[in-house]
Coordinates of C-alpha atoms and ligand atoms in Angstrom, one line a residue:
X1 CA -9.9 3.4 2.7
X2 CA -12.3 5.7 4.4
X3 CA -10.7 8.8 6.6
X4 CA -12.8 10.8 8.7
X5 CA -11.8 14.2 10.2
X6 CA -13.6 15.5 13.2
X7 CA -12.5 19.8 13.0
X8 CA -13.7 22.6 14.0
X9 CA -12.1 23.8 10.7
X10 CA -13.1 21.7 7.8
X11 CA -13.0 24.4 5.1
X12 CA -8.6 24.1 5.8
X13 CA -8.5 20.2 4.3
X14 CA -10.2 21.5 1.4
X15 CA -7.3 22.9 -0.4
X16 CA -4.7 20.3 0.2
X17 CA -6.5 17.5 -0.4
X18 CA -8.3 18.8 -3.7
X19 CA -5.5 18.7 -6.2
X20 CA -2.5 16.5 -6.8
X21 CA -1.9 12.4 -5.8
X22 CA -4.4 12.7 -3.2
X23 CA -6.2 14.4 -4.6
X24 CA -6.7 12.0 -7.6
X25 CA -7.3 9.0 -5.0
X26 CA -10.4 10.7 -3.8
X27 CA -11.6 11.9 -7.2
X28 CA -10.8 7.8 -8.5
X29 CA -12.5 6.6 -5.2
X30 CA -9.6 4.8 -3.5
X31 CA -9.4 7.4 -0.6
X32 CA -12.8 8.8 0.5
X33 CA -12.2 11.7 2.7
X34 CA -14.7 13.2 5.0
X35 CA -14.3 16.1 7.1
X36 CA -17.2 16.8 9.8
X37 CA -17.5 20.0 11.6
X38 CA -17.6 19.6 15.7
X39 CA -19.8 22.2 15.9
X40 CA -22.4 20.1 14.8
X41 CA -22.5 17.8 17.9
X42 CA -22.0 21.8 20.1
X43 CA -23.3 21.7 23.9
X44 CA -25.3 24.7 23.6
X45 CA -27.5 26.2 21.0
X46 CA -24.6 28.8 20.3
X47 CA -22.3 26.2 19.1
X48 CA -20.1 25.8 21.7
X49 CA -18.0 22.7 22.2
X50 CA -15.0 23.7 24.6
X51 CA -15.5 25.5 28.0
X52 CA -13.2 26.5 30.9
X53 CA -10.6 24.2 32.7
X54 CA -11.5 22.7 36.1
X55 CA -8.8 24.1 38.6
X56 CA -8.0 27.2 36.6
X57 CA -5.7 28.1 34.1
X58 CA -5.8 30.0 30.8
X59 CA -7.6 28.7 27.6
X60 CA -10.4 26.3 26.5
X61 CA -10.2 22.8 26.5
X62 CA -13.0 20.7 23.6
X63 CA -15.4 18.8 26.0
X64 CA -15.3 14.8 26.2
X65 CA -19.0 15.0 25.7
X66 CA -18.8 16.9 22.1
X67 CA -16.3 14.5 20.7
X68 CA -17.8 11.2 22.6
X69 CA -21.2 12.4 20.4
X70 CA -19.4 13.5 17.4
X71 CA -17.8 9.7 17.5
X72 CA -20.9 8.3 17.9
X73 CA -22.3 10.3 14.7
X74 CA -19.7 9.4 13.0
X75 CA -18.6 5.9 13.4
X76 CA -21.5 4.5 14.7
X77 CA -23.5 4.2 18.1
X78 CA -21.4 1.5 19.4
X79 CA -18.1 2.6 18.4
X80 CA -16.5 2.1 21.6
X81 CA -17.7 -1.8 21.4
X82 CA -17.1 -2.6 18.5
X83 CA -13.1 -2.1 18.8
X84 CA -11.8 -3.8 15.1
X85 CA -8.2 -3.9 14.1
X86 CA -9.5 -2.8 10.7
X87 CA -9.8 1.2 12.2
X88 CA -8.0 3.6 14.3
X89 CA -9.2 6.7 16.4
X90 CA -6.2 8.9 16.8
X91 CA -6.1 12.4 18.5
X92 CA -3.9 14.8 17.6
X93 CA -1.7 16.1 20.5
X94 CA 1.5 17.6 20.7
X95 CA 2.5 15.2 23.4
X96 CA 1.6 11.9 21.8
X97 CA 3.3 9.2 20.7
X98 CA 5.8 10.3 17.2
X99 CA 4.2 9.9 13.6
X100 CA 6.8 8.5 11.4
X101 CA 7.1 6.2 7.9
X102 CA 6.2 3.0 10.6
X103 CA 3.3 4.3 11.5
X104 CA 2.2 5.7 8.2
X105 CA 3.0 1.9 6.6
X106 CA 0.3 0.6 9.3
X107 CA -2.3 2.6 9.2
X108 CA -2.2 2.4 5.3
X109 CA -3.8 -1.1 6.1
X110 CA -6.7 0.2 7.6
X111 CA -10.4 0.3 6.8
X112 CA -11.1 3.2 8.4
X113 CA -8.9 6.0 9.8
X114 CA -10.3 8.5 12.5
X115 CA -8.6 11.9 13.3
X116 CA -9.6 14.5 15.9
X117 CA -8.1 17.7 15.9
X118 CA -8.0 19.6 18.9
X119 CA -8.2 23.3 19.1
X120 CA -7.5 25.9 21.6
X121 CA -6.0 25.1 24.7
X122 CA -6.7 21.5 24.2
X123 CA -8.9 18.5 24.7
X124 CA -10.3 17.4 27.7
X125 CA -8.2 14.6 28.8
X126 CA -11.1 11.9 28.7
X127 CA -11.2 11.8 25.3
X128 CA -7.4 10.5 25.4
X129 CA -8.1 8.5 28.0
X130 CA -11.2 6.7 27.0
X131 CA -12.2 7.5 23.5
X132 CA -9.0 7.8 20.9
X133 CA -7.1 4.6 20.6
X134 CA -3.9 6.5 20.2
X135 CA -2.8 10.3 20.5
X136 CA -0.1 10.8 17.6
X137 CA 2.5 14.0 17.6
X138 CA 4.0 15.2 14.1
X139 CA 6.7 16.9 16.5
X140 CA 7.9 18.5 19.1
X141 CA 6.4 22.0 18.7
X142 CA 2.8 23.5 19.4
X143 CA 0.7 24.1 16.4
X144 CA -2.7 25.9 17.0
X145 CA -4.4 23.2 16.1
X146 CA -4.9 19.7 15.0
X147 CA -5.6 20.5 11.6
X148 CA -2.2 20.1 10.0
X149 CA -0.9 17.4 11.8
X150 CA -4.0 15.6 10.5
X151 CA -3.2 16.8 7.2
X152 CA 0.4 15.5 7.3
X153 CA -0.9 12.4 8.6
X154 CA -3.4 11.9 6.0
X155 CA -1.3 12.4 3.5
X156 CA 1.8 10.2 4.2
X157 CA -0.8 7.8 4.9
X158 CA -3.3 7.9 1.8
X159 CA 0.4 7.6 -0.4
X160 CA 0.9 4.1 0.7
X161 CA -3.0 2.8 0.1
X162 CA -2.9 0.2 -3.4
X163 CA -3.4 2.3 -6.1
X164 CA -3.1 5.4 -4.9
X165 CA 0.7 6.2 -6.4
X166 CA 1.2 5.8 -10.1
X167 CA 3.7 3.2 -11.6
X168 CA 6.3 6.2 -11.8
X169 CA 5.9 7.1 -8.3
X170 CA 6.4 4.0 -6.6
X171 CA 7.1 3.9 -2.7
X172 CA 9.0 0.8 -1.9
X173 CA 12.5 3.0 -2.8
X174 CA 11.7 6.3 -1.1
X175 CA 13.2 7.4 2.3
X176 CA 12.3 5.7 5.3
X177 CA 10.8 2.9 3.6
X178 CA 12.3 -0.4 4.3
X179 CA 15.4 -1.4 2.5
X180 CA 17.3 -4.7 2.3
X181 CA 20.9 -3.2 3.4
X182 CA 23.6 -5.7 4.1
X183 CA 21.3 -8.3 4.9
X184 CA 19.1 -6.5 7.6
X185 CA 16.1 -4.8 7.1
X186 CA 16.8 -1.0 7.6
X187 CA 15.0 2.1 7.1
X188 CA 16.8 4.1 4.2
X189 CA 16.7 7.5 3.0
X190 CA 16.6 7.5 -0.7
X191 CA 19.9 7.9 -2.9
X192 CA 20.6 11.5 -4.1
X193 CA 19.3 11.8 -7.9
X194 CA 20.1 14.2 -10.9
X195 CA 19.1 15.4 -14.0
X196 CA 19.7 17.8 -16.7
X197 CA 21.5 20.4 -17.3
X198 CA 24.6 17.8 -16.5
X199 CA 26.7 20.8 -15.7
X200 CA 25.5 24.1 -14.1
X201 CA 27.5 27.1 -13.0
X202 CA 30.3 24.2 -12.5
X203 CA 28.0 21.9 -10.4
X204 CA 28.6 18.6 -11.6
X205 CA 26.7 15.9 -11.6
X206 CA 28.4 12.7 -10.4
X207 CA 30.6 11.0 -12.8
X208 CA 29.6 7.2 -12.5
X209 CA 25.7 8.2 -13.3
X210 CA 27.0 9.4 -16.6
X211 CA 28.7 6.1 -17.0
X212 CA 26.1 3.9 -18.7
X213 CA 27.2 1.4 -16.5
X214 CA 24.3 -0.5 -15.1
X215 CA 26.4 -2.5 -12.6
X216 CA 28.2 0.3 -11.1
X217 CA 25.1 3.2 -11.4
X218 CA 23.3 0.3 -8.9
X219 CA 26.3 0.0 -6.7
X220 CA 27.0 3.3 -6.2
X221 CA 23.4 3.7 -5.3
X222 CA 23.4 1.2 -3.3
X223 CA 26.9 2.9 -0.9
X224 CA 24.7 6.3 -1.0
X225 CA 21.9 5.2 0.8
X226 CA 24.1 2.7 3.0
X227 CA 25.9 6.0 4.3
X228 CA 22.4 7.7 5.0
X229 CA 20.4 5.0 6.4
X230 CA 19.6 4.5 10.3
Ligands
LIG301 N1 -2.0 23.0 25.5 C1 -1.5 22.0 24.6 C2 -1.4 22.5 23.2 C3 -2.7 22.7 22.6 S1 -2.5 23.1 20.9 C4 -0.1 21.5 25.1 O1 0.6 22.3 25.8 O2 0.3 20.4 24.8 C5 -4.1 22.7 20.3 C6 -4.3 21.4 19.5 O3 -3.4 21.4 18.4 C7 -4.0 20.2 20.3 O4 -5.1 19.7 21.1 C8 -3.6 19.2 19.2 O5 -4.8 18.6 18.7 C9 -3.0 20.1 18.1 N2 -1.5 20.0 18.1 C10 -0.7 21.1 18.5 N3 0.6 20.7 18.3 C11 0.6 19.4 17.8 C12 1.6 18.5 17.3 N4 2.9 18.8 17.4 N5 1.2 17.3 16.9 C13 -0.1 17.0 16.8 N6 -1.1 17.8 17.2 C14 -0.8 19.0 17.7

């Protein structure tokens, strides 16, 4: 799976993305990750790629043009045409639509995954309009920018691409994956889980996992996450 990252801060993906499970996918090959700087598609020879709001009001808003050229650069002249199911432009904004496990599960089928981070005050509205196919929230808070939302995206994302977990970290049991719970298909937050010391400073571990009984180890998993799904 390809992911491009269109920032005006690329150095920031550098860190969390060099080290640990997604880190590995992009060293092995299954994730490539590519962060380009907007400055390089700037609107003036000093680099500039926002300018003031029409109407007034405080701030800086990232012009439509910039990102409509970075897009171009970076997906191909005729992005905007060539609309396949196999990739997503999303904007960051703190008004989209919600990221959650869903949306994570879907987009882990894609060929290509686009993310703009806006910056500043914001993005012109255009580029919601008519470039992005989606504008994704993690939340209902502003961040400065779109740069860790993208992160967070990326990574819940990259976790579910083939190959990208090891066998001792598979997904299909985690939280908010989907579960088989009395018959229906619900999203579950995993079981609690223990180990050693079995006992420290009086905090127990429950009885029944210490039980060596397979049977009632699976059922007593099973009643945990039954009482914490939704
Ligand atoms: N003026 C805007 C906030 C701009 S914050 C407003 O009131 O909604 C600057 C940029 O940070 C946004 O363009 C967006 O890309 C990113 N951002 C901030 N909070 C975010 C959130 N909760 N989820 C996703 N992106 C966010």
């Amino acid at each position: 799976m390809k992911i491009e990252v269109i920032s005006l801060f690329p150095k920031m993906f550098e860190s969390p993305f060099g080290e640990s499970i997604i880190g590995r996918a992009i060293s092995k090959g299954i994730i490539e990750l590519k962060v380009h700087n907007l400055r390089n598609w700037a609107w003036n020879d000093y680099g500039a790629v926002d300018d003031r709001p029409f109407g007034g009001g405080v701030g800086m808003l990232i012009r439509v043009d910039v990102v409509d050229k970075a897009l171009k650069g970076v997906v191909g002249d005729d992005y905007q045409k060539n609309k396949t199911r196999k990739r997503k432009i999303v904007l960051t904004s703190a008004r989209g639509k919600r990221f959650d496990q869903k949306m994570a599960e879907e987009w882990s089928k894609l060929d290509n995954l686009v993310l703009i981070c806006g910056h500043y005050e914001g993005v012109d509205q255009r580029v919601a309009d008519e470039l992005a196919d989606e504008e994704v929230s993690i939340g209902d808070y502003v961040l400065s920018g779109g740069e860790l939302p993208a992160m967070v995206m990326i990574d819940a994302t990259a976790r579910l691409v083939g190959g990208v977990l090891g066998k001792d970290e598979s997904s299909k049991q985690e939280s908010f994956s989907v579960q088989e719970i009395d018959g229906q298909g619900l999203r579950a937050i995993e079981y609690p889980q223990y180990t050693r010391p079995q006992e420290y400073r009086g905090w127990k571990v429950p009885e029944v996992l210490l039980s060596g009984d397979p049977k009632k180890i699976k059922k007593w998993q099973e009643e945990e996450t039954k009482k914490l799904c939704r």
